[in-house]
Each structure stands twice: as structure tokens, then as C-alpha cells.
Coordinates of C-alpha atoms in Angstrom, one line a residue:
M25 CA 172.9 69.3 109.4
S26 CA 171.0 66.9 111.6
R27 CA 167.4 65.8 110.8
R28 CA 166.1 67.7 113.8
S29 CA 167.9 70.9 112.7
L30 CA 166.6 70.6 109.2
L31 CA 163.0 70.2 110.3
G32 CA 163.4 73.3 112.6
F33 CA 164.7 75.3 109.7
L34 CA 161.9 74.3 107.4
F35 CA 159.2 75.2 110.0
A36 CA 160.8 78.6 110.5
A37 CA 160.9 79.3 106.7
L38 CA 157.3 78.3 106.3
A39 CA 156.2 80.6 109.1
L40 CA 158.0 83.5 107.5
L41 CA 156.4 82.8 104.1
C42 CA 152.9 82.7 105.7
I43 CA 153.5 86.1 107.4
G44 CA 154.7 87.6 104.1
C45 CA 151.7 86.4 102.2
A46 CA 149.0 87.2 104.7
T47 CA 146.2 89.5 103.8
P48 CA 146.3 92.7 105.9
V49 CA 143.3 93.1 108.1
R50 CA 142.3 95.5 110.8
P51 CA 143.8 94.3 114.1
S52 CA 141.3 92.7 116.5
G53 CA 140.4 94.6 119.6
G54 CA 140.3 98.4 120.1
P55 CA 137.5 100.8 119.1
V56 CA 135.4 100.1 116.0
D57 CA 136.0 102.6 113.2
S58 CA 133.0 104.8 112.8
T59 CA 134.7 107.9 111.3
P60 CA 133.9 108.5 107.6
P61 CA 136.7 109.5 105.2
V62 CA 137.3 113.2 104.5
V63 CA 139.2 114.9 101.7
V64 CA 142.5 116.3 102.9
E65 CA 143.9 117.3 99.5
A66 CA 142.6 117.9 96.0
S67 CA 144.4 118.5 92.7
P68 CA 143.2 120.7 91.0
A69 CA 142.5 122.4 94.3
E70 CA 139.0 123.2 95.5
G71 CA 137.9 126.5 93.8
A72 CA 140.8 126.5 91.3
T73 CA 140.4 128.5 88.1
N74 CA 141.9 128.3 84.6
V75 CA 142.2 124.6 85.0
S76 CA 143.4 122.4 82.0
A77 CA 144.1 119.2 83.8
D78 CA 143.3 115.7 82.5
R79 CA 142.4 114.2 85.9
L80 CA 141.3 115.0 89.4
V81 CA 143.2 113.5 92.3
L82 CA 141.6 113.4 95.8
T83 CA 143.5 112.3 98.8
F84 CA 141.5 111.1 101.8
S85 CA 142.1 110.8 105.5
E86 CA 142.1 107.0 105.3
R87 CA 142.1 104.1 102.9
L88 CA 139.0 103.7 100.7
D89 CA 136.9 100.8 99.6
P90 CA 138.0 100.5 95.9
A91 CA 134.6 99.2 94.7
S92 CA 132.7 102.2 96.0
G93 CA 134.5 104.9 94.1
S94 CA 132.9 104.7 90.7
R95 CA 129.4 104.1 92.0
A96 CA 129.6 107.3 94.1
L97 CA 130.9 109.6 91.4
T98 CA 128.9 112.3 89.6
I99 CA 130.4 115.1 87.4
T100 CA 128.6 118.1 86.0
P101 CA 128.8 118.9 83.1
E102 CA 128.9 115.2 82.1
F103 CA 131.3 113.8 79.6
A104 CA 130.0 111.8 76.6
T105 CA 131.9 108.8 78.0
P106 CA 132.0 108.1 81.7
P107 CA 135.3 108.9 83.3
E108 CA 137.6 106.1 84.7
V109 CA 137.9 106.0 88.5
R110 CA 140.9 104.5 90.2
V111 CA 141.2 103.9 93.9
S112 CA 144.5 103.1 95.5
G113 CA 144.8 103.3 99.3
R114 CA 143.8 106.9 100.4
R115 CA 143.9 108.2 96.8
L116 CA 140.9 108.4 94.4
T117 CA 141.8 109.5 90.8
V118 CA 139.2 110.5 88.2
L119 CA 140.6 110.3 84.6
F120 CA 138.7 112.7 82.3
P121 CA 137.9 110.9 79.0
D122 CA 137.9 114.2 77.0
T123 CA 139.2 117.7 77.0
L124 CA 137.5 120.0 79.5
A125 CA 135.0 122.5 78.1
A126 CA 136.1 126.1 78.0
E127 CA 134.7 128.7 80.5
A128 CA 132.9 126.0 82.5
T129 CA 132.6 125.2 86.2
Y130 CA 133.0 121.5 86.8
V131 CA 131.3 120.1 89.9
V132 CA 132.5 116.7 91.1
T133 CA 130.3 115.0 93.7
L134 CA 131.0 111.9 95.7
G135 CA 127.8 110.5 97.1
T136 CA 127.1 108.6 100.3
E137 CA 128.0 105.3 98.6
L138 CA 131.7 106.1 99.1
R139 CA 133.1 104.1 102.0
D140 CA 136.4 103.6 103.7
E141 CA 138.1 100.2 103.9
H142 CA 136.1 99.3 107.0
G143 CA 132.7 100.0 105.3
V144 CA 132.0 103.4 107.0
A145 CA 130.0 105.5 104.5
L146 CA 129.9 109.3 104.0
P147 CA 127.0 110.8 106.0
R148 CA 126.6 113.5 103.3
P149 CA 128.1 114.0 99.8
I150 CA 131.5 115.6 99.2
T151 CA 131.6 118.3 96.5
V152 CA 134.8 119.6 94.8
A153 CA 134.6 122.3 92.1
F154 CA 137.0 124.0 89.7
A155 CA 136.7 126.2 86.6
T156 CA 138.3 126.2 83.2
G157 CA 137.8 130.0 83.0
A158 CA 138.8 132.8 85.2
T159 CA 135.7 132.7 87.5
L160 CA 133.8 130.0 89.4
D161 CA 130.1 129.8 89.4
R162 CA 128.8 130.4 93.0
G163 CA 125.1 129.8 92.8
R164 CA 123.5 127.6 95.5
I165 CA 120.3 125.8 96.3
S166 CA 119.8 124.1 99.6
G167 CA 117.0 122.5 101.4
R168 CA 115.7 119.4 103.2
L169 CA 113.9 116.3 101.9
R170 CA 111.3 115.2 104.4
D171 CA 108.7 112.5 105.1
P172 CA 105.2 114.2 104.8
A173 CA 103.8 111.8 107.4
T174 CA 106.3 112.5 110.1
G175 CA 108.2 115.6 109.1
A176 CA 111.5 113.7 109.7
G177 CA 114.4 114.0 107.2
T178 CA 114.5 111.4 104.4
A179 CA 117.9 110.2 103.3
G180 CA 119.3 108.5 100.2
L181 CA 117.3 110.2 97.5
V182 CA 119.0 111.9 94.5
V183 CA 118.4 115.7 94.3
A184 CA 118.6 117.0 90.7
A185 CA 118.6 120.6 89.4
Y186 CA 117.8 121.2 85.7
P187 CA 118.8 124.6 84.4
L188 CA 116.0 126.7 82.8
S189 CA 116.5 129.4 80.1
D190 CA 114.0 131.7 81.8
T191 CA 111.1 131.9 84.3
L192 CA 108.4 132.7 81.7
G193 CA 106.8 129.4 81.3
T194 CA 109.5 127.5 79.3
A195 CA 108.7 123.8 79.0
L196 CA 110.1 122.0 82.0
P197 CA 112.6 119.2 81.4
D198 CA 111.3 115.6 81.8
P199 CA 113.2 113.9 84.6
R200 CA 112.4 110.5 83.1
G201 CA 114.9 111.2 80.3
A202 CA 118.6 112.0 79.9
H203 CA 119.8 115.7 79.8
P204 CA 123.2 117.1 78.9
L205 CA 123.4 119.4 82.0
V206 CA 122.0 118.3 85.3
Y207 CA 123.4 119.1 88.8
R208 CA 123.0 116.2 91.2
T209 CA 123.6 115.5 94.9
E210 CA 122.1 113.3 97.5
A211 CA 120.1 114.0 100.7
A212 CA 122.2 113.4 103.8
T213 CA 121.2 111.1 106.7
D214 CA 119.1 114.0 108.1
G215 CA 117.5 114.8 104.8
T216 CA 119.4 118.0 104.2
F217 CA 121.0 118.7 100.8
R218 CA 123.0 121.5 99.1
L219 CA 123.8 122.1 95.5
D220 CA 126.8 124.4 95.2
Y221 CA 128.7 126.0 92.3
L222 CA 125.6 126.4 90.1
R223 CA 125.4 129.1 87.4
E224 CA 123.1 131.7 88.9
G225 CA 119.5 131.5 87.5
P226 CA 116.3 129.4 87.5
Y227 CA 116.3 125.7 88.0
F228 CA 113.7 122.9 88.1
V229 CA 114.6 121.0 91.2
V230 CA 113.3 117.5 92.0
A231 CA 114.3 114.5 94.1
F232 CA 113.9 110.8 93.3
E233 CA 114.9 107.4 94.5
D234 CA 116.9 106.1 91.5
R235 CA 116.8 102.4 92.7
N236 CA 118.4 101.2 89.4
R237 CA 121.0 104.0 89.3
N238 CA 120.1 105.1 85.8
R239 CA 120.0 108.8 86.9
Q240 CA 116.4 109.1 85.7
V241 CA 113.0 108.9 87.3
D242 CA 111.3 105.6 86.8
E243 CA 107.7 104.4 87.5
G244 CA 107.1 103.4 91.1
E245 CA 110.1 105.3 92.6
L246 CA 109.7 107.7 95.4
F247 CA 109.9 111.3 94.2
A248 CA 109.5 114.9 95.5
A249 CA 108.1 117.6 93.3
P250 CA 109.1 121.2 94.0
P251 CA 106.5 123.7 95.3
A252 CA 107.1 125.9 92.3
P253 CA 108.3 125.2 88.7
F254 CA 111.5 127.0 89.3
V255 CA 113.9 127.8 92.1
L256 CA 116.5 130.6 91.8
A257 CA 120.1 129.7 92.4
R258 CA 122.2 132.6 93.6
A259 CA 125.4 133.3 95.5
D260 CA 125.1 133.3 99.2
T261 CA 126.3 136.8 100.1
T262 CA 125.4 139.4 102.6
R263 CA 124.3 141.8 99.9
I264 CA 120.8 140.3 99.8
A265 CA 118.4 138.4 102.0
P266 CA 119.6 135.0 103.2
L267 CA 118.8 132.0 100.9
R268 CA 115.6 130.3 102.0
P269 CA 115.9 126.5 102.3
L270 CA 113.7 124.5 100.0
D271 CA 111.4 121.9 101.6
L272 CA 110.8 118.8 99.4
F273 CA 108.4 116.1 100.6
A274 CA 108.9 112.5 99.3
T275 CA 105.9 110.7 97.9
A276 CA 105.0 108.0 95.3
L277 CA 102.6 108.2 92.4
D278 CA 101.2 104.7 92.1
T279 CA 98.8 104.3 89.2
I280 CA 99.3 100.5 88.7
P281 CA 96.6 98.3 90.2
P282 CA 97.8 95.3 92.3
Q283 CA 98.2 92.1 90.3
L284 CA 96.8 88.7 91.4
R285 CA 99.7 86.3 91.5
R286 CA 97.9 83.1 92.4
V287 CA 94.8 81.6 93.9
R288 CA 95.3 78.7 96.4
A289 CA 92.5 76.4 97.4
L290 CA 93.1 75.8 101.1
S291 CA 90.1 73.5 101.5
N292 CA 86.8 72.6 99.9
R293 CA 85.4 75.9 101.2
R294 CA 88.3 78.3 101.5
L295 CA 90.3 80.2 98.9
A296 CA 93.4 82.4 99.3
L297 CA 94.1 85.2 96.9
V298 CA 97.7 86.3 96.8
F299 CA 98.7 89.7 95.4
D300 CA 102.0 91.3 94.4
E301 CA 101.7 94.1 97.0
P302 CA 99.8 94.9 100.2
V303 CA 96.1 95.4 99.6
R304 CA 93.0 96.4 101.6
L305 CA 89.4 95.2 101.5
V306 CA 87.1 97.9 100.1
D307 CA 83.9 95.8 100.0
R308 CA 83.3 92.5 101.8
T309 CA 79.9 91.6 100.4
T310 CA 78.2 93.1 97.4
A311 CA 81.1 93.3 95.0
W312 CA 81.9 89.6 95.1
T313 CA 80.3 86.7 93.2
L314 CA 81.0 82.9 93.2
A315 CA 79.5 80.6 90.7
D316 CA 79.9 77.2 89.1
S317 CA 82.2 77.7 86.2
A318 CA 80.3 75.3 83.9
T319 CA 76.6 76.1 84.7
G320 CA 76.8 79.6 86.2
Q321 CA 74.9 78.5 89.2
P322 CA 75.6 80.9 92.1
R323 CA 77.5 79.5 95.1
P324 CA 76.7 81.5 98.3
L325 CA 79.6 83.2 100.0
H326 CA 79.9 83.0 103.7
A327 CA 82.6 85.7 104.1
V328 CA 85.5 87.5 102.5
Y329 CA 88.2 88.7 104.9
Q330 CA 91.8 89.7 105.5
T331 CA 94.1 89.0 108.4
P332 CA 96.4 91.9 109.2
D333 CA 99.4 89.6 109.5
V334 CA 99.4 88.9 105.8
P335 CA 98.6 92.2 104.0
T336 CA 99.1 90.7 100.5
Q337 CA 96.4 88.1 100.9
M338 CA 92.6 87.9 100.8
L339 CA 90.6 84.9 102.0
V340 CA 87.2 83.8 100.5
L341 CA 85.0 81.4 102.4
A342 CA 82.1 79.6 100.7
E343 CA 78.9 78.9 102.6
A344 CA 79.0 75.2 101.6
P345 CA 81.6 72.8 100.3
L346 CA 82.6 73.3 96.7
T347 CA 82.6 70.1 94.5
A348 CA 83.4 71.6 91.1
P349 CA 85.5 74.4 89.6
V350 CA 84.1 77.9 90.4
R351 CA 84.4 81.3 88.9
L352 CA 85.3 84.0 91.4
T353 CA 84.7 87.6 90.3
S354 CA 84.8 91.0 92.0
Q355 CA 84.9 94.6 90.9
G356 CA 86.4 97.4 93.0
A357 CA 86.4 95.2 96.2
V358 CA 90.2 95.2 96.6
A359 CA 92.6 98.1 96.3
D360 CA 96.1 99.1 97.2
S361 CA 97.0 102.0 99.5
S362 CA 96.8 104.5 96.6
G363 CA 93.3 103.5 95.8
N364 CA 94.0 101.5 92.6
E365 CA 91.2 98.9 92.4
V366 CA 91.5 95.3 91.3
T367 CA 89.1 93.6 88.8
L368 CA 89.1 89.8 89.5
D369 CA 87.8 87.0 87.2
R370 CA 89.4 83.7 88.0
V371 CA 88.3 80.0 87.6
V372 CA 89.5 78.0 90.6
T373 CA 89.4 74.2 91.3
P374 CA 88.6 73.7 95.0
S375 CA 90.7 71.4 97.2
T376 CA 89.2 68.1 98.4
P377 CA 90.0 68.3 102.1
A378 CA 87.2 69.4 104.3
D379 CA 87.5 72.8 106.0
T380 CA 88.3 72.3 109.6
V381 CA 89.4 75.8 110.6
T382 CA 87.8 76.9 113.9
T383 CA 87.2 80.5 115.0
R384 CA 89.7 81.6 117.7
F385 CA 89.8 84.7 119.8
V386 CA 93.1 86.6 119.0
D387 CA 93.3 89.7 121.1
F388 CA 91.5 92.8 122.4
L389 CA 91.8 96.1 120.6
P390 CA 93.6 98.3 120.9
P391 CA 96.5 96.0 121.9
R392 CA 97.7 96.4 125.5
R393 CA 100.7 98.7 125.7
S394 CA 102.1 97.1 128.8
P395 CA 101.4 93.7 130.5
A396 CA 101.2 95.6 133.8
D397 CA 98.1 97.6 132.7
S398 CA 95.1 96.5 134.7
V399 CA 92.8 98.9 132.9
L400 CA 93.4 100.1 129.3
L401 CA 92.8 103.9 129.1
L402 CA 91.3 104.6 125.6
R403 CA 91.9 107.7 123.6
P404 CA 88.9 110.0 123.4
D405 CA 88.4 109.2 119.7
A406 CA 89.1 105.4 120.0
R407 CA 86.7 102.5 120.4
P408 CA 87.3 99.2 122.1
G409 CA 87.4 96.1 120.0
V410 CA 88.2 92.5 119.6
R411 CA 90.0 90.4 117.0
F412 CA 89.2 86.9 115.8
S413 CA 90.9 84.5 113.5
Q414 CA 88.0 84.6 111.0
P415 CA 84.6 86.3 110.6
L416 CA 81.7 85.6 113.0
D417 CA 78.1 86.1 112.1
S418 CA 76.0 88.4 114.3
T419 CA 74.5 85.6 116.4
A420 CA 77.8 83.9 117.2
F421 CA 79.5 87.2 117.9
R422 CA 76.9 88.2 120.5
T423 CA 77.0 84.8 122.1
R424 CA 80.8 85.1 122.6
V425 CA 81.2 88.8 123.3
T426 CA 79.6 90.7 126.2
V427 CA 80.2 94.2 127.5
T428 CA 79.5 95.0 131.2
G429 CA 79.4 98.2 133.1
P430 CA 78.8 99.1 136.8
S431 CA 75.0 98.7 136.2
G432 CA 75.1 95.5 134.2
A433 CA 75.2 94.5 130.5
L434 CA 75.7 97.2 127.9
A435 CA 74.2 97.4 124.4
Y436 CA 76.6 97.7 121.5
T437 CA 76.9 97.5 117.7
T438 CA 79.9 96.4 115.6
T439 CA 81.7 97.5 112.5
T440 CA 84.7 95.8 110.7
D441 CA 86.8 96.7 107.8
D442 CA 88.7 93.5 107.3
G443 CA 86.3 90.9 108.8
V444 CA 88.4 89.9 111.7
R445 CA 88.9 93.2 113.7
Y446 CA 85.7 94.4 115.2
D447 CA 85.1 97.9 116.7
L448 CA 82.5 98.0 119.4
H449 CA 80.2 101.0 119.5
L450 CA 78.8 101.4 123.0
V451 CA 75.5 103.1 123.8
D452 CA 76.0 105.5 126.8
A453 CA 79.4 104.1 127.7
P454 CA 80.3 104.4 131.4
R455 CA 83.6 105.7 132.6
I456 CA 84.9 102.1 133.2
F457 CA 83.6 98.9 131.6
R458 CA 84.8 95.5 130.7
I459 CA 84.6 93.2 127.7
E460 CA 84.4 89.4 128.1
V461 CA 85.1 86.9 125.3
A462 CA 84.1 83.3 125.7
G463 CA 86.8 80.9 124.5
A464 CA 86.7 77.1 124.1
D465 CA 87.8 76.5 127.7
T466 CA 88.4 79.9 129.2
T467 CA 87.0 83.4 129.3
F468 CA 89.1 86.4 128.2
V469 CA 88.6 89.7 130.1
R470 CA 89.8 93.2 129.5
R471 CA 88.9 96.3 131.5
F472 CA 88.7 99.7 129.6
A473 CA 88.4 103.3 130.8
M474 CA 87.2 106.3 129.0
P475 CA 89.0 109.6 129.9
G476 CA 86.9 112.1 131.7
P477 CA 86.6 115.8 130.5
D478 CA 88.8 117.0 133.4
A479 CA 91.7 114.8 132.1
L480 CA 91.7 116.4 128.6
G481 CA 92.9 119.6 127.0
A482 CA 92.6 121.5 123.6
L483 CA 94.6 123.4 121.0
L484 CA 93.0 126.5 119.5
G485 CA 94.2 128.9 116.8
R486 CA 93.6 130.6 113.5
V487 CA 95.3 129.6 110.3
N488 CA 96.5 132.3 108.0
A489 CA 95.8 130.9 104.5
P490 CA 94.6 132.2 101.1
D491 CA 90.9 133.2 101.1
G492 CA 88.6 130.3 101.0
A493 CA 91.4 127.7 101.1
A494 CA 90.5 124.5 103.0
V495 CA 93.2 123.7 105.6
L496 CA 93.6 120.3 107.3
L497 CA 95.3 120.2 110.7
A498 CA 96.7 117.2 112.5
A499 CA 98.2 117.0 116.0
Y500 CA 100.7 114.2 116.3
P501 CA 101.2 112.8 119.9
E502 CA 104.5 111.2 120.9
Q503 CA 102.8 107.8 120.3
G504 CA 99.8 106.7 118.3
L505 CA 97.7 108.2 115.5
P506 CA 97.2 111.9 115.0
F507 CA 94.1 113.9 116.0
T508 CA 92.7 115.7 113.0
T509 CA 90.3 118.6 112.2
R510 CA 89.5 121.0 109.4
A511 CA 89.8 124.8 109.8
Q512 CA 86.7 126.8 109.4
A513 CA 86.3 129.3 106.5
D514 CA 87.8 132.1 108.6
G515 CA 90.8 129.9 109.5
A516 CA 89.7 129.2 113.1
F517 CA 90.2 125.7 114.4
A518 CA 89.9 123.7 117.6
L519 CA 91.5 120.4 118.3
T520 CA 89.6 119.2 121.4
N521 CA 89.6 116.2 123.7
L522 CA 93.4 115.8 123.6
P523 CA 95.2 113.8 126.3
P524 CA 97.9 115.8 128.0
G525 CA 101.3 115.7 126.4
S526 CA 103.5 117.1 123.6
Y527 CA 102.1 117.4 120.1
R528 CA 103.6 118.2 116.7
L529 CA 101.3 120.2 114.4
R530 CA 101.0 119.6 110.6
L531 CA 99.1 121.9 108.3
V532 CA 97.9 120.9 104.8
L533 CA 96.3 123.3 102.3
D534 CA 93.8 120.9 100.7
A535 CA 93.6 122.5 97.3
N536 CA 91.6 119.7 95.6
G537 CA 89.3 119.0 98.6
N538 CA 89.9 115.3 98.9
G539 CA 90.8 115.4 102.6
R540 CA 94.4 114.4 102.3
W541 CA 97.8 115.7 101.2
D542 CA 98.7 115.1 97.5
G543 CA 102.4 115.2 96.5
G544 CA 101.9 116.5 92.9
R545 CA 103.6 115.2 89.8
L546 CA 106.9 115.6 88.0
T547 CA 105.6 115.0 84.4
P548 CA 103.4 116.8 83.5
Y549 CA 104.4 119.1 86.4
E550 CA 101.9 119.6 89.2
P551 CA 102.9 121.3 92.4
P552 CA 102.4 119.4 95.7
E553 CA 99.7 120.8 98.0
P554 CA 101.4 123.2 100.5
L555 CA 102.4 121.3 103.7
R556 CA 103.9 122.7 106.8
W557 CA 105.2 121.3 110.1
L558 CA 105.4 123.7 113.0
A559 CA 109.0 124.1 114.1
E560 CA 108.4 123.3 117.8
P561 CA 106.1 120.9 119.6
V562 CA 103.0 122.3 121.4
R563 CA 102.2 121.1 124.9
V564 CA 98.7 120.3 125.9
R565 CA 97.6 120.4 129.6
A566 CA 94.5 118.9 131.2
R567 CA 91.6 121.3 131.6
W568 CA 93.4 124.0 129.5
E569 CA 92.8 125.5 126.1
T570 CA 96.2 126.2 124.6
E571 CA 96.3 128.9 122.0
V572 CA 98.8 128.4 119.1
E573 CA 100.6 131.6 118.1
S574 CA 99.1 132.9 114.9
N575 CA 102.5 133.8 113.3
E576 CA 103.2 130.0 113.3
L577 CA 100.1 129.2 111.4
L578 CA 101.0 130.4 107.9
I579 CA 100.5 128.2 104.9
G580 CA 100.0 128.7 101.1
S581 CA 100.7 132.1 99.6
S582 CA 100.9 133.6 103.1
G583 CA 103.8 131.4 104.3
D584 CA 104.9 128.7 101.8

């Protein structure tokens, strides 16, 4: 064989070897796979009875991701030892570690972590059930997990049903611990869930986030408490009234105050306090003290403030340069979104560089929705405002900010929660006015307009609630914050000065009178305050008072 022929033979053999050893991948081009896998065959079959198998074999419509099989599996009743899960191509096999219990219905659930080989996950769990006895349990509990602030479905949380021996006040199970019999599923992408093949009877039904996958409720995780201590699971038949879906609203019970991670000296006047979670400024003045750490001599504070771009940070500005270590203290001046307050007591060594930060104008408030807006139309309940990079004293503020109407300068007062965003309260505001802010080398101008009464509408109605119950109502526009009111003692309410548009109505029975919805507790159990979203939006028209149908306005014992 010639040298050229030999080289040709070797190249051909090498090419064949590479082809044989190549890793199979999805061919390039063509449509992207977006179809989740489905079960096409089960052994034992779905709904089978008198089963004595040592394994469950599920065949899917396409190849599976092997790593996702065991993470997605839940079996009720549980075995003492977790079963082995094997994934090969389109087949998923569950090997039972022990003999099946007699006269039991086994419920096998594969959650939304199960994926095909292209990473497409299940949109909702798959459930397969079989019985070791002659009959299959047919009880069902269904519902939807929702966001209380929007009414939209909340996905990804575990829904667990704990069997109860009766409905007569038996001690409820603690979801923070392990239990021998718990039925579990997951909320689908739209928040809906369904627990099938339950033994008929009462259950304590909860939902929780399970971030660490220990199948127990842990501190800080989202959860949803049921509206009553038990829910009845029963077969869905035509002999009795249809099963009513269970509404669960996700919330968090945060009882841990924010922790101060560090204090940074930015200059000889400015300190940055960094926390482990977003915080808000409760008190900018009286709750703060700054003093020499050795002598206790007070050091005057110029300002305490927070920029909205960094919600985990507070800034402290001294009136004069600090030349020695200082003790910074505050009590109840900083809190998280749940109201947990922080107690601060920290000695800080100031930095030596001089403070050279200058005050800059940042923007008008509310922010412009579109660059094309020549005049910003305010909501009836909104105030115009301005934002600076750091606090201004009253004299400097009025030197830089002027408000002008058709007849000349307008008087105003200011309020601020964080020290940089200022609301302007105008006295006798005209229909159209403008705000001017003097910058270093330019003047910033924004024109505002207040809506006239002919451009607004109202929603009226009467809430049907238990006698004397306080009901909070909120009308949510398609964009922006809701308009709120409280129903009168007889249930009558009026949401007035609403811009035209579509609104979603939310009702809350404020049982504890704190002016907000509370989501209850799992342990010890406390029910959430009744909350209801109207099924359909309500349209508001200018110059019209729209009456909301009374049969839609049911809450508490009358409707929930």
C-alpha cells in the first residue's frame, strides 16, 4: 500500500471512530422543544387495586433528565427508607424499599422539578395512585394558591394535607416536624393545586416554600394558612354539591429584626450602615444619638437618610467633622417591612478624608411615565415631589425649589420619609402648575396637572359582612397603587375620585383592626383574615357613580 493510500485509510478510520464516540445532542435548527413530558404508561396501572408489586414503572412521551427524577418524587404513605429512583431514557422506575402496607392507597407524585432531556419542566405535578386492597381512596381537595397583594396565582409552593382524627378540636399537627402520613403536591404555574386519592375525612391543609427541601416548614419561608382548621376531603361525585376550591394566600411571618452587618466610614462626617435585609427609616431625628465614645460628649447630627436605590443601607451625616471614635445609638429608628425594629449601639472610627459630597437634584416625583409627556397628570390622591441625592435643610430647599401657578408663586410645605424624596403640599393648588429646581448650571422644570372633577368617577356599594366587622376595600387600577377606603358600619362604601379605567376590587375583613391584611399562623394555628378578590374587573367612567353588585360583595361568614 502506498504512503498516500495509507494516510487516506487512517483519516477515514479516525473519522468513523469520532462519529461512533460522539455524544448525542439535539440537532441544531428546527423548533425549540417546549412540550413537557407526559406519562403514557404506568405499571401498576393508574387506579389499579390488589397491588403487590415491588416497583412502579412509568413510561413517558420523551426522554427524561436523569438528575431530576429523585428530586421530584413524593410517595404517600412514606417508606422508612427513601425509595431508589432510576431514570433510563423515557422510563422512570421507583424501587420500593419495603413491602407495601396492606389495605392502603399509595399516591405517587412527580413534582414540577421533573424535566425532559431538553430541560422542559412539568407545568403541574403528575399523580399516579394504586391500592393494595380492593378499593381505592377517592377523596379530593383542590384549590388555588394566590398572592394576597395581586390576586394572581403563586407557583412552586408545596401543598400538604395532614389527616385529622376528627373535627372536634383535636390538636393540629405541627408542619415544622416530620409526620408519618402527609399528602403532598405542588402549586402549578397558575397557582392551582389538587390533592387526589385521599381517604375521605378532615385534613389540616397548608402550603409552604420548602427552600431546603426538607419537607417541613422553616423559619422565614413563605407559607399559607388555611381559613379553617380542617378541610373535608370527599369524592367528587354528582350525589352531593360540587367541591368548593380552597383559596390559600401566601404570606411570611417575619419576627426576626434586621441585623447590622457593618458600618463603613465614608468620610470624616458620613457613615454608612449596612443591614442584612431591606429596611426603612422610621424616625430620622429624635431616636438617634452620636457621641464621643471616650467622653460621651454629644456630636450633633446633620441628617439621617436613605436612598431608595440601596434599600439595605442607611446613611448618617454628622454636623461637623469627626476627629475621634464615636458611639452611634438608636432605638426603633430602623425597621424591616414587617415592622421588626432595630436597636443600634456601635462604636465607629471615622475616616480621615473630608466630606466632599454635594447635593444633586435627581428627579421629579412621581417619575415621568413617558418622555413625550409635556404635562404630568397626577392621580387625585397623589402629590408632586422632588428627589435629591441627600437631605436639604428648609432654607436651602426653598432657595432651590419654587412652585408657580397661573397667578404667580405658590406656597407649599414639605414632608419626607427617607430624607431624599420630598412631597410638596400645595395650598389651593391650581389646575395646572409647574415646579422649578435650580441646579448648578441649569434649571429643571416639570409641569403638573390636577384632574378636574368632570374627569373622575366613583365606585359605590354595600359589603355583606358579619355584624360590626371592619372591612377594608382597595380598587387596583391597571397601573399604579390602589385606591383604598373602609366600609361604614352598615357596610356602605364609596371609592371616589377615581380616574376612568378598569379596576380589580379586593375586600379584607380586618378582624384585629390594624388596617391591613394578616395571614395568620401555622403553629399555633391562627386563621388568616378573610380576603376576597372580585372575580371580574369593574369599569369606572368619568362623571359616573358605578354601583357594584351586592351579591359580589360577600366576605367573612357570609361568603368565605
